[in-house]
Coordinates of C-alpha atoms in Angstrom, one line a residue:
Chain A
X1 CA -46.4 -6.6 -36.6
X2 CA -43.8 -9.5 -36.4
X3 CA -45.1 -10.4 -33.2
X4 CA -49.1 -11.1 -35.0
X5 CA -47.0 -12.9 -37.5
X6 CA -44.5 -15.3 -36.6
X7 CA -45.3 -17.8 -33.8
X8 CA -43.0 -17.7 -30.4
X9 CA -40.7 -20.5 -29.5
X10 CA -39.3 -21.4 -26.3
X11 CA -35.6 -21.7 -26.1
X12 CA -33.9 -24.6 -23.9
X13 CA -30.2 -25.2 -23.5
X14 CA -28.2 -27.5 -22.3
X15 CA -25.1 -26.3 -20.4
X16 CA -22.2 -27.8 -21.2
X17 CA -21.5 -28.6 -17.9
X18 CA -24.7 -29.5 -17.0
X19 CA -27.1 -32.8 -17.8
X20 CA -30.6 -31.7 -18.9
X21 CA -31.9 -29.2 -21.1
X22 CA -33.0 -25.8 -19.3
X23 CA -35.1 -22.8 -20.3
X24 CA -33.4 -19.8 -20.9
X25 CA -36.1 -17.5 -22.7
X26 CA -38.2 -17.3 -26.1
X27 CA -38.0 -16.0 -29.5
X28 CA -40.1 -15.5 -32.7
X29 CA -39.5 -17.2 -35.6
X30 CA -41.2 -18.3 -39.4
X31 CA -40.2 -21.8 -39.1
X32 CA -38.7 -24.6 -37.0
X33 CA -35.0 -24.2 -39.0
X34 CA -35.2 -20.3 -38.4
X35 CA -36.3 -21.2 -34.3
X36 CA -33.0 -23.1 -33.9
X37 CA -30.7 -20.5 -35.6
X38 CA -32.1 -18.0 -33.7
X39 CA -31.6 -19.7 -30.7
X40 CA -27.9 -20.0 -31.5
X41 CA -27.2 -16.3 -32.2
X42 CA -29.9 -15.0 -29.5
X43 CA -28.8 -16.9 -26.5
X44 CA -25.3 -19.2 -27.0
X45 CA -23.0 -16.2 -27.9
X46 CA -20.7 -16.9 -25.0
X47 CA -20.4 -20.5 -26.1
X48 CA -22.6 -21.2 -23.1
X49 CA -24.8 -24.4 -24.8
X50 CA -23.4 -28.3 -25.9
X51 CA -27.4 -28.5 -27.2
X52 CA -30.4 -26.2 -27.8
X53 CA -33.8 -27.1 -28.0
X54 CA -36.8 -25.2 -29.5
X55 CA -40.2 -25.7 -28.7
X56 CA -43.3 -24.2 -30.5
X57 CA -44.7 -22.3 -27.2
X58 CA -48.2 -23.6 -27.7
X59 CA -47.0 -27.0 -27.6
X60 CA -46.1 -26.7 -24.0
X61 CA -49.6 -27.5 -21.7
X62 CA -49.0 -24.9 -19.2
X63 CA -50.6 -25.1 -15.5
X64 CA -52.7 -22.4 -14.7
X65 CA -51.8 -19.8 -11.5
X66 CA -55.3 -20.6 -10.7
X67 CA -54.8 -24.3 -9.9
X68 CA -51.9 -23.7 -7.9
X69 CA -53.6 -24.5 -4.9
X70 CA -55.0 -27.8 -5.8
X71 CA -52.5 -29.0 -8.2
X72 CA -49.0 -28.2 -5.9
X73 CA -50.1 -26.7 -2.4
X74 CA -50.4 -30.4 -1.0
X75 CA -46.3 -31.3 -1.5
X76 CA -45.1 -28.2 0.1
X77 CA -42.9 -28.5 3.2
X78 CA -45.4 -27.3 5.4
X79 CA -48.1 -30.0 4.4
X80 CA -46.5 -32.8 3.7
X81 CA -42.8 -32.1 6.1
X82 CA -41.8 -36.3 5.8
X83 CA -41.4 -36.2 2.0
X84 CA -39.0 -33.3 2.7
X85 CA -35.6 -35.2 4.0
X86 CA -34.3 -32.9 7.2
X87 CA -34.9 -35.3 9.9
X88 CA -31.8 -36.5 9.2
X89 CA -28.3 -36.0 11.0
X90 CA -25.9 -35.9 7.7
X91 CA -22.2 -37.4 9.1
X92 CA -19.3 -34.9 8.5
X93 CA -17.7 -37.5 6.1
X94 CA -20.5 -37.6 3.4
X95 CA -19.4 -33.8 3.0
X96 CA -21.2 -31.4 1.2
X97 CA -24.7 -32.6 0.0
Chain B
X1 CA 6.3 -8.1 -58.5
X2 CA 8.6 -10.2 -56.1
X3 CA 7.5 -13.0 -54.0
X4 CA 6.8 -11.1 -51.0
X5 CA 5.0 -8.2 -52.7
X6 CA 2.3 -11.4 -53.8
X7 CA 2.0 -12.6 -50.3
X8 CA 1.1 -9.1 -49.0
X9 CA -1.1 -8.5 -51.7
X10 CA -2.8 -12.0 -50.7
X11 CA -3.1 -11.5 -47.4
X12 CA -4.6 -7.9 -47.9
X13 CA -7.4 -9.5 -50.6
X14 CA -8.5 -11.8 -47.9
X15 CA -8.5 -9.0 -45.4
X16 CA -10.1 -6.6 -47.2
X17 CA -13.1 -8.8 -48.5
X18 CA -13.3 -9.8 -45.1
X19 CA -14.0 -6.6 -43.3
X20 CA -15.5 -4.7 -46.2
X21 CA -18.4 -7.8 -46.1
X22 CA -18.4 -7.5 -42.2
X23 CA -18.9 -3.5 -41.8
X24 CA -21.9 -4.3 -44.9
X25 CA -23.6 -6.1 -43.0
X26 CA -23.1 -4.2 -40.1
X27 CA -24.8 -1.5 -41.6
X28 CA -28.2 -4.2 -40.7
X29 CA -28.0 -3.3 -37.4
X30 CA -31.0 -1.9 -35.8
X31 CA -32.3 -2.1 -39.5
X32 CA -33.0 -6.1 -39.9
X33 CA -36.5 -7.1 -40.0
X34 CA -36.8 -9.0 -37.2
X35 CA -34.6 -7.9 -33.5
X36 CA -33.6 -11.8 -34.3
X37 CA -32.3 -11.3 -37.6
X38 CA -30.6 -8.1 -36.6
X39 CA -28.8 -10.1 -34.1
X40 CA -27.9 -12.9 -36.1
X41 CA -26.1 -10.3 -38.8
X42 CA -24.3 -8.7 -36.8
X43 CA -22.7 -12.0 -35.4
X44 CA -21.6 -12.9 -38.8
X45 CA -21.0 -9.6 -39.1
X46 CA -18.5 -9.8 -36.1
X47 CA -17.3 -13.2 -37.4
X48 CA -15.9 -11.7 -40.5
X49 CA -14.1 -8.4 -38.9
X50 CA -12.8 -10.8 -36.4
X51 CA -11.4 -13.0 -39.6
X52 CA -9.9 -9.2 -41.2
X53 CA -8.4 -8.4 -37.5
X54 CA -6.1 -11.6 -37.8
X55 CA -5.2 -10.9 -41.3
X56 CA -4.5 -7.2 -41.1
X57 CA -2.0 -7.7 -38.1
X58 CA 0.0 -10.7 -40.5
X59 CA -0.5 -8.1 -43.4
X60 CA 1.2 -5.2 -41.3
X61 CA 4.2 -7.6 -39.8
X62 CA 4.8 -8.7 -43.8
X63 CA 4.7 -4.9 -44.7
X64 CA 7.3 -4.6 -42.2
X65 CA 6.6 -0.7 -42.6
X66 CA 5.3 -0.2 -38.4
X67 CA 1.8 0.4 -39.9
X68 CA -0.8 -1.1 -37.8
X69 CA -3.6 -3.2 -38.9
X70 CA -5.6 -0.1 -37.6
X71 CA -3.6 2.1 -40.1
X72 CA -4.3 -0.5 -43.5
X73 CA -7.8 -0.8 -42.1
X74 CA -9.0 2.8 -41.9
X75 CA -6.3 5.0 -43.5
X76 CA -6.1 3.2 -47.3
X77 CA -7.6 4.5 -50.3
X78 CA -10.4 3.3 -52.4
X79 CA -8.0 2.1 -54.7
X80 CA -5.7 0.4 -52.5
X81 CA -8.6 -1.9 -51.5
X82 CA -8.2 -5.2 -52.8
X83 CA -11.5 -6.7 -51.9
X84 CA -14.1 -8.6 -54.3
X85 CA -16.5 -6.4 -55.5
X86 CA -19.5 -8.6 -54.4
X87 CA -18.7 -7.7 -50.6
X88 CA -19.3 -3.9 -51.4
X89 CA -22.3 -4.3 -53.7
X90 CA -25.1 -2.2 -51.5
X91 CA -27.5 -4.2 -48.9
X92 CA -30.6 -2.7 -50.8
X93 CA -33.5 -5.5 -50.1
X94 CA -33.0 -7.9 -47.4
X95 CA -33.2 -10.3 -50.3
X96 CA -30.3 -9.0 -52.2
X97 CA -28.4 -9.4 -49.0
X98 CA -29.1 -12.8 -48.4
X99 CA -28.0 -13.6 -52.3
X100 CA -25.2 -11.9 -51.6
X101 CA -24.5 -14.0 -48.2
X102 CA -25.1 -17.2 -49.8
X103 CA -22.8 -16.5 -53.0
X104 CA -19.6 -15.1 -51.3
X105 CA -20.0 -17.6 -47.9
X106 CA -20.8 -20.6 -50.0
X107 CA -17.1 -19.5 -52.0
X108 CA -15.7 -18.9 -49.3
X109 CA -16.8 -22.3 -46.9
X110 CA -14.7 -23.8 -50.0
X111 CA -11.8 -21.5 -49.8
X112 CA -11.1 -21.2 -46.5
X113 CA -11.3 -25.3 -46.9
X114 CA -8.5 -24.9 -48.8
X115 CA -6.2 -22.6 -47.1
X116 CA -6.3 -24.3 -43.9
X117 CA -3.7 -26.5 -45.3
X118 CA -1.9 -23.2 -46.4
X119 CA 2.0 -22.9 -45.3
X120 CA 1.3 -19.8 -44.1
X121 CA 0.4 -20.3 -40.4
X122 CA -1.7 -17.6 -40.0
X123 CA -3.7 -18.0 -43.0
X124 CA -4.1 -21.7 -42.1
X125 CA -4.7 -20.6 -38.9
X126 CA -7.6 -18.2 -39.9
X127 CA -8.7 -20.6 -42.1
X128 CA -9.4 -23.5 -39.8
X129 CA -11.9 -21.0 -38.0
X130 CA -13.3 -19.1 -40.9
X131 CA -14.2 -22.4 -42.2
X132 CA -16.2 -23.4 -39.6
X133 CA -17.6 -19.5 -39.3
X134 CA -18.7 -19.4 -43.2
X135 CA -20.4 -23.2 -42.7
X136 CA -22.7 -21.4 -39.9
X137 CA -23.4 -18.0 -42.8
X138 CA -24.2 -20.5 -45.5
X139 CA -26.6 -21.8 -43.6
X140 CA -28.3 -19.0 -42.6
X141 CA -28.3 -17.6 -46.0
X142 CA -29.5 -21.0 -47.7
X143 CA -32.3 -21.0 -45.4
X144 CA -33.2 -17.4 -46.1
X145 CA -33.1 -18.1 -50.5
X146 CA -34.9 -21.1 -49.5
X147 CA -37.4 -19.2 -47.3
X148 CA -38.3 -16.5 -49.8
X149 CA -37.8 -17.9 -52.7
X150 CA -40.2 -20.3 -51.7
X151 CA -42.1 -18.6 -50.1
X152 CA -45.1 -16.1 -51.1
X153 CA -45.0 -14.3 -54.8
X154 CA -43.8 -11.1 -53.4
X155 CA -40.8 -12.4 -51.7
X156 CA -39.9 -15.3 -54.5
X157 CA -40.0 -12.2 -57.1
X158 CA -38.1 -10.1 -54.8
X159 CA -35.6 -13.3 -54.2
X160 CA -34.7 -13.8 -57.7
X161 CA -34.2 -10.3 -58.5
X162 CA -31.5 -10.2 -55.4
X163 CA -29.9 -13.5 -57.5
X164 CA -30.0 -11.6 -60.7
X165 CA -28.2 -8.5 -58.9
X166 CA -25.4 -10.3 -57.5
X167 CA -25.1 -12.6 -59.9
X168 CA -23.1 -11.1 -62.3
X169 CA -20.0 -9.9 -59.6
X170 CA -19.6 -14.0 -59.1
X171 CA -17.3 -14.7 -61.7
X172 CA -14.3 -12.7 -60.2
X173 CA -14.2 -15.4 -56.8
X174 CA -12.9 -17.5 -59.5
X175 CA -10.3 -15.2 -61.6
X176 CA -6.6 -16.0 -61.1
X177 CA -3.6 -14.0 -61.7
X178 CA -0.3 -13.6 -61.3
X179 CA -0.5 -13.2 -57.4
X180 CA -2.4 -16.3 -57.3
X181 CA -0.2 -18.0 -59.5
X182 CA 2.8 -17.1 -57.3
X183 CA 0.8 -18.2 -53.8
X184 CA -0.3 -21.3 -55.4
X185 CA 3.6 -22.1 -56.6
X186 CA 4.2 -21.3 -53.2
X187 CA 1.9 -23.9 -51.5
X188 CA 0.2 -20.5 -49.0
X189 CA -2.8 -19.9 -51.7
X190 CA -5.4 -22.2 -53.7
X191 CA -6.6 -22.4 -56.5
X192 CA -10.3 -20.8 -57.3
X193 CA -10.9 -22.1 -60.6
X194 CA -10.8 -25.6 -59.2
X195 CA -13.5 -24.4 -56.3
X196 CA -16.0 -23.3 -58.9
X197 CA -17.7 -26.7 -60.0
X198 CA -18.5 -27.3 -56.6
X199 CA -20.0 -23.5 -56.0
X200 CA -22.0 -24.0 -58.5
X201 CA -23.3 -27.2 -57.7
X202 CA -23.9 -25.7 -53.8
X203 CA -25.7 -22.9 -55.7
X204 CA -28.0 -24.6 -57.4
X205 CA -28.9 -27.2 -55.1
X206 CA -30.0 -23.9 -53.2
X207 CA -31.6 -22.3 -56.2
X208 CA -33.2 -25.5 -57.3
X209 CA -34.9 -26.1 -53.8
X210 CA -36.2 -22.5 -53.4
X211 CA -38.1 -22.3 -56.7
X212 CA -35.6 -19.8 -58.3
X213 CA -34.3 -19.6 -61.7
X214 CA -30.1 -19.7 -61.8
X215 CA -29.6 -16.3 -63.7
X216 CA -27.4 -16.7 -67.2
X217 CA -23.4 -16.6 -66.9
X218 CA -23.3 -13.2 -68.8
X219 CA -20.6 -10.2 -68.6
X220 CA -18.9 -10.7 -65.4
X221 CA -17.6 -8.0 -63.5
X222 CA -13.8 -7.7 -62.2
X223 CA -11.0 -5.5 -61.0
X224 CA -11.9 -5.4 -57.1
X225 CA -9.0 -7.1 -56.3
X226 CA -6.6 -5.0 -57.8
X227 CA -8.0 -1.6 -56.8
X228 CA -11.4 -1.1 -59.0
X229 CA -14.0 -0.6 -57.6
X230 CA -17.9 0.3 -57.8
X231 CA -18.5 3.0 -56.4
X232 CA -20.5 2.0 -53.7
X233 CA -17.0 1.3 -51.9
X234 CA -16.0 4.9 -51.6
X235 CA -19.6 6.0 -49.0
X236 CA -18.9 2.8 -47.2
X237 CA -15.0 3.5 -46.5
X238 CA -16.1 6.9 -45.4
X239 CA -18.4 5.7 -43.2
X240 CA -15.2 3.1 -41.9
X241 CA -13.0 5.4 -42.0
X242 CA -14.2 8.5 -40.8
X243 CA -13.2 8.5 -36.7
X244 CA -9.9 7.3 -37.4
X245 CA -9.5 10.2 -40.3
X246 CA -11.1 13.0 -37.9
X247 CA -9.7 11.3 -35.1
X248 CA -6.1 10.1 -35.8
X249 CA -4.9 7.3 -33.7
X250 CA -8.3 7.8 -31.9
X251 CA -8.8 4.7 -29.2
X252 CA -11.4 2.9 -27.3

């Protein structure tokens, strides 16, 4: 019922530890306002978020499984190895990468 | 009364309102119209019984009487509940809840203001999170009035008649009496009547913006916070109360 009526959001956070926003799941809602308060009691309970985003889900352009081979088959490791950086010897004092 | 026998009594009014509004709207859960919404109540459902935890233990220690805040929780009368009656008025229509919400949290945004600067630590302590708390449940409930009453003819009719419900248990935020008197003199309580301009401003701005129609001061109901009750109160404490009554000292 709810589901034919109120529009899905997607819900991004932004860990307070962390720099950008990340996706963290969806939720219905009537209206922006309700989105964002939703957000806060669905998915920042455990005081994980310093920010929350909502999105209305059909304003994100999605690529399609079926264009997976054209659009990002070409970058992967095994076609293009030299845009992937492991040719290189790291020195023990840079440390952990 | 002497001075201490106010302070409990004031401590146990804030308690009591507290929790008997928090196990309300409980009784949402798995009910609410949306899995969202039912989520969302019981967090200010939690935020409230979380407020009455605080304020039971302080209650017990000024009792001095090695009750626990379990015991003045779940093993008082009807009549020894000190609560507003608006916090026991029934849920009925999701509408008559969110009146509800936005009437008592708006009060009590302004309250807990006040008592933060109580000098009674752990009411000002409990105040300086409550506030924040009730900011959050005003919110939600202003968005809600605004929402329906603004929204379709079903729901704006349905809005109003949850404002026209409530309405009349509003005046009794605002009563003083001796107990007051006595935690004002004392610098650990504030003053209501001095809250009520700016309710009423809070409500109407809220009112105004949904569509709705404020509903006449009439007759205003009192007594809650010295034992009378509706008697709604009586189901829902039996409801509380009955594991620790069948169950005494029952645990976790």
């Amino acid at each position: 019922m709810t589901e034919k009526m109120w529009p899905l959001y997607e819900v991004f956070l932004r860990p307070r530890n962390g720099l950008s926003h990340k996706h963290v799941g969806s939720l219905h809602a009537s209206d922006d306002e309700m989105a964002l308060q939703n957000a806060r009691d669905l998915y920042t309970r455990r005081g994980e978020a310093s920010s929350i985003w909502v999105v209305p889900s059909k304003a994100i352009i999605a690529s399609a499984p079926s264009e997976r081979e054209a659009l990002l088959e070409p970058s992967t490791e095994e076609r293009k190895p030299y845009r992937h950086p492991t040719f290189y010897e790291i020195p023990d004092e840079v440390g952990h990468m | 009364m002497t001075p201490s026998d106010a302070h409990l009594r004031y401590v146990l009014r804030l308690a009591d309102t507290t929790l008997v509004l928090g196990h309300r709207l409980s009784e949402w859960s798995a009910h609410a119209p949306t899995m969202e919404e039912d989520i969302a109540l019981s967090n200010i459902s939690l935020d409230l019984i979380g407020q009455a935890r605080t304020l039971y233990a302080h209650a017990a220690a000024l009792e001095g009487k090695g009750r626990s805040e379990d015991d003045l929780a779940f093993l008082r009368e009807q009549d020894e509940f000190l609560n507003l009656q608006i916090v026991e008025r029934p849920n009925k229509d999701f509408a008559v809840t969110m009146a509800r919400q936005l009437a008592y949290s708006t009060f009590a945004e302004l309250a807990w203001g006040q008592l933060k600067g109580s000098k009674d630590e752990v009411i000002a302590g409990v105040a300086a999170k409550a506030e924040k708390e009730c900011t959050y449940h005003v919110r939600h409930a202003a968005e809600w009035v605004i929402r329906l009453g603004d929204g379709t003819p079903e729901s704006h009719s349905r809005m109003q008649a949850g404002l026209d419900d409530i309405w009349m248990y509003t005046g009794e935020m605002f009563e003083t009496d001796a107990v007051d008197t006595a935690m004002i003199a004392a610098g650990i309580g504030f003053d209501p009547k001095a809250l009520q301009p700016a309710w009423l401003a809070a409500m109407e701005h809220v009112i105004a913006e949904a569509t709705l129609t404020k509903p006449t001061a009439g007759w205003m109901q009192t007594g809650g916070r010295n034992g009378l009750h509706t008697e709604h109160l009586g189901h829902l404490l039996a409801q509380m109360q009955v594991l620790q009554r069948a169950h005494p000292g029952a645990q976790w």
